[in-house]
């Protein structure tokens, strides 16, 4: 049986999937760097208290800005992504 996710959890999972999909559009070497960065960031922030809504919402907004930057740039660099 599938667990139920809160609205914020669904937003986080959706952002994660979107970032990985956007990475697939990049050249292979860049794609690997982006995927590694996304994985590290999500693992680093996994320990945030689930009730810290303000911080989670901030990270979601930041992630969406990074996603837009990723989608719009041709000469993408992980250094610029941070």
PDB file of C-alpha atoms in Angstrom:
ATOM      1  CA  UNK A   1       0.000   0.000   0.000  1.00  0.00           C
ATOM      2  CA  UNK A   2       1.308   3.446  -0.892  1.00  0.00           C
ATOM      3  CA  UNK A   3       1.830   5.933   1.877  1.00  0.00           C
ATOM      4  CA  UNK A   4       0.161   9.286   1.787  1.00  0.00           C
ATOM      5  CA  UNK A   5       2.335  12.316   1.396  1.00  0.00           C
ATOM      6  CA  UNK A   6       1.641  15.819   2.626  1.00  0.00           C
ATOM      7  CA  UNK A   7       1.411  18.694   0.177  1.00  0.00           C
ATOM      8  CA  UNK A   8       4.964  19.795   0.937  1.00  0.00           C
ATOM      9  CA  UNK A   9       6.287  16.262   0.517  1.00  0.00           C
ATOM     10  CA  UNK A  10       4.600  16.020  -2.884  1.00  0.00           C
ATOM     11  CA  UNK A  11       6.149  19.362  -3.884  1.00  0.00           C
ATOM     12  CA  UNK A  12       9.608  18.173  -2.835  1.00  0.00           C
ATOM     13  CA  UNK A  13       9.271  14.890  -4.741  1.00  0.00           C
ATOM     14  CA  UNK A  14       7.962  16.696  -7.806  1.00  0.00           C
ATOM     15  CA  UNK A  15      10.868  19.153  -7.691  1.00  0.00           C
ATOM     16  CA  UNK A  16      13.350  16.283  -7.370  1.00  0.00           C
ATOM     17  CA  UNK A  17      11.883  14.511 -10.413  1.00  0.00           C
ATOM     18  CA  UNK A  18      11.808  17.753 -12.415  1.00  0.00           C
ATOM     19  CA  UNK A  19      15.455  18.504 -11.661  1.00  0.00           C
ATOM     20  CA  UNK A  20      16.507  15.010 -12.736  1.00  0.00           C
ATOM     21  CA  UNK A  21      14.428  15.248 -15.913  1.00  0.00           C
ATOM     22  CA  UNK A  22      15.977  18.616 -16.755  1.00  0.00           C
ATOM     23  CA  UNK A  23      19.433  17.116 -16.183  1.00  0.00           C
ATOM     24  CA  UNK A  24      18.695  14.495 -18.844  1.00  0.00           C
ATOM     25  CA  UNK A  25      18.549  17.276 -21.427  1.00  0.00           C
ATOM     26  CA  UNK A  26      22.189  18.218 -20.785  1.00  0.00           C
ATOM     27  CA  UNK A  27      25.352  16.618 -22.208  1.00  0.00           C
ATOM     28  CA  UNK A  28      26.420  13.395 -20.404  1.00  0.00           C
ATOM     29  CA  UNK A  29      29.309  14.874 -18.407  1.00  0.00           C
ATOM     30  CA  UNK A  30      27.217  17.832 -17.250  1.00  0.00           C
ATOM     31  CA  UNK A  31      24.259  15.550 -16.545  1.00  0.00           C
ATOM     32  CA  UNK A  32      26.358  13.471 -14.132  1.00  0.00           C
ATOM     33  CA  UNK A  33      27.492  16.585 -12.253  1.00  0.00           C
ATOM     34  CA  UNK A  34      23.939  17.885 -11.977  1.00  0.00           C
ATOM     35  CA  UNK A  35      22.548  14.530 -10.829  1.00  0.00           C
ATOM     36  CA  UNK A  36      25.284  14.262  -8.189  1.00  0.00           C
ATOM     37  CA  UNK A  37      24.605  17.805  -6.975  1.00  0.00           C
ATOM     38  CA  UNK A  38      20.832  17.205  -6.787  1.00  0.00           C
ATOM     39  CA  UNK A  39      21.339  13.971  -4.863  1.00  0.00           C
ATOM     40  CA  UNK A  40      23.724  15.635  -2.393  1.00  0.00           C
ATOM     41  CA  UNK A  41      21.424  18.597  -1.800  1.00  0.00           C
ATOM     42  CA  UNK A  42      18.355  16.457  -1.205  1.00  0.00           C
ATOM     43  CA  UNK A  43      20.269  14.115   1.117  1.00  0.00           C
ATOM     44  CA  UNK A  44      21.730  17.056   3.029  1.00  0.00           C
ATOM     45  CA  UNK A  45      18.288  18.580   3.539  1.00  0.00           C
ATOM     46  CA  UNK A  46      16.506  15.302   4.332  1.00  0.00           C
ATOM     47  CA  UNK A  47      17.302  15.791   8.022  1.00  0.00           C
ATOM     48  CA  UNK A  48      15.320  19.034   8.254  1.00  0.00           C
ATOM     49  CA  UNK A  49      12.499  18.811  10.770  1.00  0.00           C
ATOM     50  CA  UNK A  50       9.249  18.080   8.893  1.00  0.00           C
ATOM     51  CA  UNK A  51       7.449  20.784  10.863  1.00  0.00           C
ATOM     52  CA  UNK A  52       9.927  23.482   9.821  1.00  0.00           C
ATOM     53  CA  UNK A  53       7.577  24.641   7.066  1.00  0.00           C
ATOM     54  CA  UNK A  54       9.211  28.009   6.560  1.00  0.00           C
ATOM     55  CA  UNK A  55      12.624  26.513   5.804  1.00  0.00           C
ATOM     56  CA  UNK A  56      11.168  23.765   3.607  1.00  0.00           C
ATOM     57  CA  UNK A  57       9.166  26.305   1.593  1.00  0.00           C
ATOM     58  CA  UNK A  58      12.307  28.415   1.195  1.00  0.00           C
ATOM     59  CA  UNK A  59      14.232  25.400  -0.123  1.00  0.00           C
ATOM     60  CA  UNK A  60      11.406  24.572  -2.537  1.00  0.00           C
ATOM     61  CA  UNK A  61      11.429  28.149  -3.895  1.00  0.00           C
ATOM     62  CA  UNK A  62      15.217  28.014  -4.208  1.00  0.00           C
ATOM     63  CA  UNK A  63      14.976  24.664  -5.987  1.00  0.00           C
ATOM     64  CA  UNK A  64      12.436  26.026  -8.479  1.00  0.00           C
ATOM     65  CA  UNK A  65      14.736  28.953  -9.256  1.00  0.00           C
ATOM     66  CA  UNK A  66      17.588  26.502  -9.834  1.00  0.00           C
ATOM     67  CA  UNK A  67      15.322  24.395 -12.045  1.00  0.00           C
ATOM     68  CA  UNK A  68      14.446  27.403 -14.200  1.00  0.00           C
ATOM     69  CA  UNK A  69      18.110  28.303 -14.445  1.00  0.00           C
ATOM     70  CA  UNK A  70      18.906  24.713 -15.450  1.00  0.00           C
ATOM     71  CA  UNK A  71      16.197  24.656 -18.102  1.00  0.00           C
ATOM     72  CA  UNK A  72      17.145  28.018 -19.584  1.00  0.00           C
ATOM     73  CA  UNK A  73      20.933  27.696 -19.767  1.00  0.00           C
ATOM     74  CA  UNK A  74      22.876  26.081 -22.570  1.00  0.00           C
ATOM     75  CA  UNK A  75      26.341  26.483 -21.091  1.00  0.00           C
ATOM     76  CA  UNK A  76      25.360  25.160 -17.709  1.00  0.00           C
ATOM     77  CA  UNK A  77      27.831  24.767 -14.866  1.00  0.00           C
ATOM     78  CA  UNK A  78      27.176  23.214 -11.477  1.00  0.00           C
ATOM     79  CA  UNK A  79      29.205  26.059  -9.976  1.00  0.00           C
ATOM     80  CA  UNK A  80      26.563  28.497 -11.259  1.00  0.00           C
ATOM     81  CA  UNK A  81      23.802  26.213 -10.009  1.00  0.00           C
ATOM     82  CA  UNK A  82      24.658  26.585  -6.305  1.00  0.00           C
TER      83      UNK A  82
END
